[in-house]
Amino acid sequence: MYRFMKISEIGRVKRAWKIFVEVSGVLAVLGFFLATLIFLIYLNTPKNLWI
């Protein structure tokens, strides 16, 4: 697949992939913190509010 691409196109794809990996990593960390926060709030609230 890479043989048919120009060098600049390969560089562009690598840059885009790096950006994608960084963004998905940040989103994963944020999602994990948000889930932990919601779970802690759920544990700290009285159970009769969750109907």
Short mmCIF file of N, CA and C in Angstrom, two decimals:
data_model
loop_
_atom_site.label_atom_id
_atom_site.label_comp_id
_atom_site.label_asym_id
_atom_site.label_seq_id
_atom_site.Cartn_x
_atom_site.Cartn_y
_atom_site.Cartn_z
N MET A 1 0.83 -1.19 0.00
CA MET A 1 0.00 0.00 0.00
C MET A 1 0.87 1.25 0.00
N TYR A 2 1.94 1.22 0.82
CA TYR A 2 2.78 2.41 0.90
C TYR A 2 3.62 2.62 -0.35
N ARG A 3 3.83 1.54 -1.14
CA ARG A 3 4.67 1.68 -2.33
C ARG A 3 4.07 2.65 -3.33
N PHE A 4 2.74 2.73 -3.38
CA PHE A 4 2.10 3.56 -4.40
C PHE A 4 1.90 5.00 -3.93
N MET A 5 2.31 5.29 -2.70
CA MET A 5 2.16 6.65 -2.20
C MET A 5 3.45 7.44 -2.40
N LYS A 6 3.28 8.75 -2.50
CA LYS A 6 4.45 9.61 -2.52
C LYS A 6 4.96 9.78 -1.09
N ILE A 7 6.20 10.25 -0.98
CA ILE A 7 6.81 10.41 0.34
C ILE A 7 6.01 11.40 1.19
N SER A 8 5.56 12.48 0.59
CA SER A 8 4.83 13.49 1.35
C SER A 8 3.50 12.92 1.86
N GLU A 9 2.87 12.05 1.06
CA GLU A 9 1.61 11.46 1.50
C GLU A 9 1.84 10.53 2.69
N ILE A 10 2.95 9.79 2.67
CA ILE A 10 3.28 8.94 3.81
C ILE A 10 3.48 9.78 5.06
N GLY A 11 4.18 10.90 4.92
CA GLY A 11 4.40 11.79 6.05
C GLY A 11 3.09 12.34 6.59
N ARG A 12 2.18 12.70 5.66
CA ARG A 12 0.89 13.23 6.09
C ARG A 12 0.10 12.17 6.85
N VAL A 13 0.12 10.93 6.36
CA VAL A 13 -0.61 9.85 7.02
C VAL A 13 -0.04 9.59 8.41
N LYS A 14 1.30 9.59 8.52
CA LYS A 14 1.91 9.36 9.83
C LYS A 14 1.55 10.47 10.81
N ARG A 15 1.56 11.73 10.31
CA ARG A 15 1.18 12.85 11.19
C ARG A 15 -0.27 12.70 11.64
N ALA A 16 -1.15 12.38 10.72
CA ALA A 16 -2.57 12.24 11.06
C ALA A 16 -2.78 11.10 12.05
N TRP A 17 -2.06 10.00 11.85
CA TRP A 17 -2.18 8.86 12.77
C TRP A 17 -1.69 9.25 14.16
N LYS A 18 -0.58 10.01 14.23
CA LYS A 18 -0.05 10.44 15.53
C LYS A 18 -1.07 11.33 16.25
N ILE A 19 -1.66 12.28 15.50
CA ILE A 19 -2.67 13.16 16.10
C ILE A 19 -3.86 12.33 16.58
N PHE A 20 -4.29 11.36 15.76
CA PHE A 20 -5.42 10.52 16.13
C PHE A 20 -5.14 9.75 17.41
N VAL A 21 -3.93 9.19 17.51
CA VAL A 21 -3.56 8.42 18.71
C VAL A 21 -3.54 9.32 19.94
N GLU A 22 -2.97 10.52 19.81
CA GLU A 22 -2.93 11.43 20.95
C GLU A 22 -4.32 11.84 21.39
N VAL A 23 -5.18 12.19 20.43
CA VAL A 23 -6.55 12.62 20.76
C VAL A 23 -7.32 11.49 21.43
N SER A 24 -7.19 10.27 20.88
CA SER A 24 -7.93 9.16 21.47
C SER A 24 -7.40 8.84 22.87
N GLY A 25 -6.10 9.01 23.09
CA GLY A 25 -5.55 8.80 24.43
C GLY A 25 -6.10 9.81 25.43
N VAL A 26 -6.15 11.08 25.01
CA VAL A 26 -6.69 12.12 25.89
C VAL A 26 -8.16 11.85 26.19
N LEU A 27 -8.92 11.45 25.17
CA LEU A 27 -10.34 11.16 25.37
C LEU A 27 -10.52 9.98 26.31
N ALA A 28 -9.66 8.97 26.18
CA ALA A 28 -9.76 7.80 27.07
C ALA A 28 -9.51 8.21 28.51
N VAL A 29 -8.48 9.06 28.74
CA VAL A 29 -8.18 9.50 30.11
C VAL A 29 -9.34 10.32 30.67
N LEU A 30 -9.87 11.24 29.85
CA LEU A 30 -10.99 12.06 30.31
C LEU A 30 -12.21 11.21 30.61
N GLY A 31 -12.49 10.24 29.75
CA GLY A 31 -13.63 9.34 29.97
C GLY A 31 -13.47 8.55 31.26
N PHE A 32 -12.24 8.09 31.51
CA PHE A 32 -11.98 7.33 32.74
C PHE A 32 -12.21 8.20 33.98
N PHE A 33 -11.72 9.44 33.95
CA PHE A 33 -11.92 10.34 35.09
C PHE A 33 -13.41 10.63 35.29
N LEU A 34 -14.12 10.86 34.18
CA LEU A 34 -15.54 11.16 34.27
C LEU A 34 -16.31 9.98 34.85
N ALA A 35 -15.98 8.76 34.39
CA ALA A 35 -16.65 7.57 34.92
C ALA A 35 -16.36 7.40 36.41
N THR A 36 -15.11 7.63 36.83
CA THR A 36 -14.76 7.51 38.24
C THR A 36 -15.52 8.55 39.07
N LEU A 37 -15.61 9.77 38.56
CA LEU A 37 -16.31 10.83 39.26
C LEU A 37 -17.79 10.48 39.43
N ILE A 38 -18.43 10.01 38.33
CA ILE A 38 -19.85 9.64 38.40
C ILE A 38 -20.05 8.50 39.38
N PHE A 39 -19.14 7.53 39.38
CA PHE A 39 -19.24 6.39 40.29
C PHE A 39 -19.13 6.84 41.75
N LEU A 40 -18.18 7.76 42.02
CA LEU A 40 -18.03 8.26 43.39
C LEU A 40 -19.26 9.05 43.83
N ILE A 41 -19.80 9.87 42.92
CA ILE A 41 -21.02 10.61 43.24
C ILE A 41 -22.17 9.63 43.52
N TYR A 42 -22.25 8.58 42.72
CA TYR A 42 -23.28 7.56 42.91
C TYR A 42 -23.13 6.88 44.27
N LEU A 43 -21.90 6.61 44.67
CA LEU A 43 -21.68 5.96 45.97
C LEU A 43 -22.01 6.90 47.12
N ASN A 44 -21.81 8.20 46.93
CA ASN A 44 -22.00 9.14 48.03
C ASN A 44 -23.42 9.64 48.17
N THR A 45 -24.26 9.41 47.17
CA THR A 45 -25.64 9.89 47.29
C THR A 45 -26.49 8.83 47.96
N PRO A 46 -27.51 9.24 48.69
CA PRO A 46 -28.43 8.26 49.28
C PRO A 46 -29.12 7.44 48.19
N LYS A 47 -29.32 6.16 48.49
CA LYS A 47 -29.82 5.27 47.44
C LYS A 47 -31.27 5.55 47.08
N ASN A 48 -32.02 6.21 47.97
CA ASN A 48 -33.44 6.41 47.66
C ASN A 48 -33.67 7.49 46.62
N LEU A 49 -32.58 8.24 46.24
CA LEU A 49 -32.72 9.22 45.17
C LEU A 49 -32.68 8.57 43.80
N TRP A 50 -32.15 7.33 43.71
CA TRP A 50 -32.00 6.63 42.43
C TRP A 50 -33.19 5.71 42.23
N ILE A 51 -34.22 6.27 41.60
CA ILE A 51 -35.43 5.48 41.36
C ILE A 51 -35.57 5.21 39.87
#
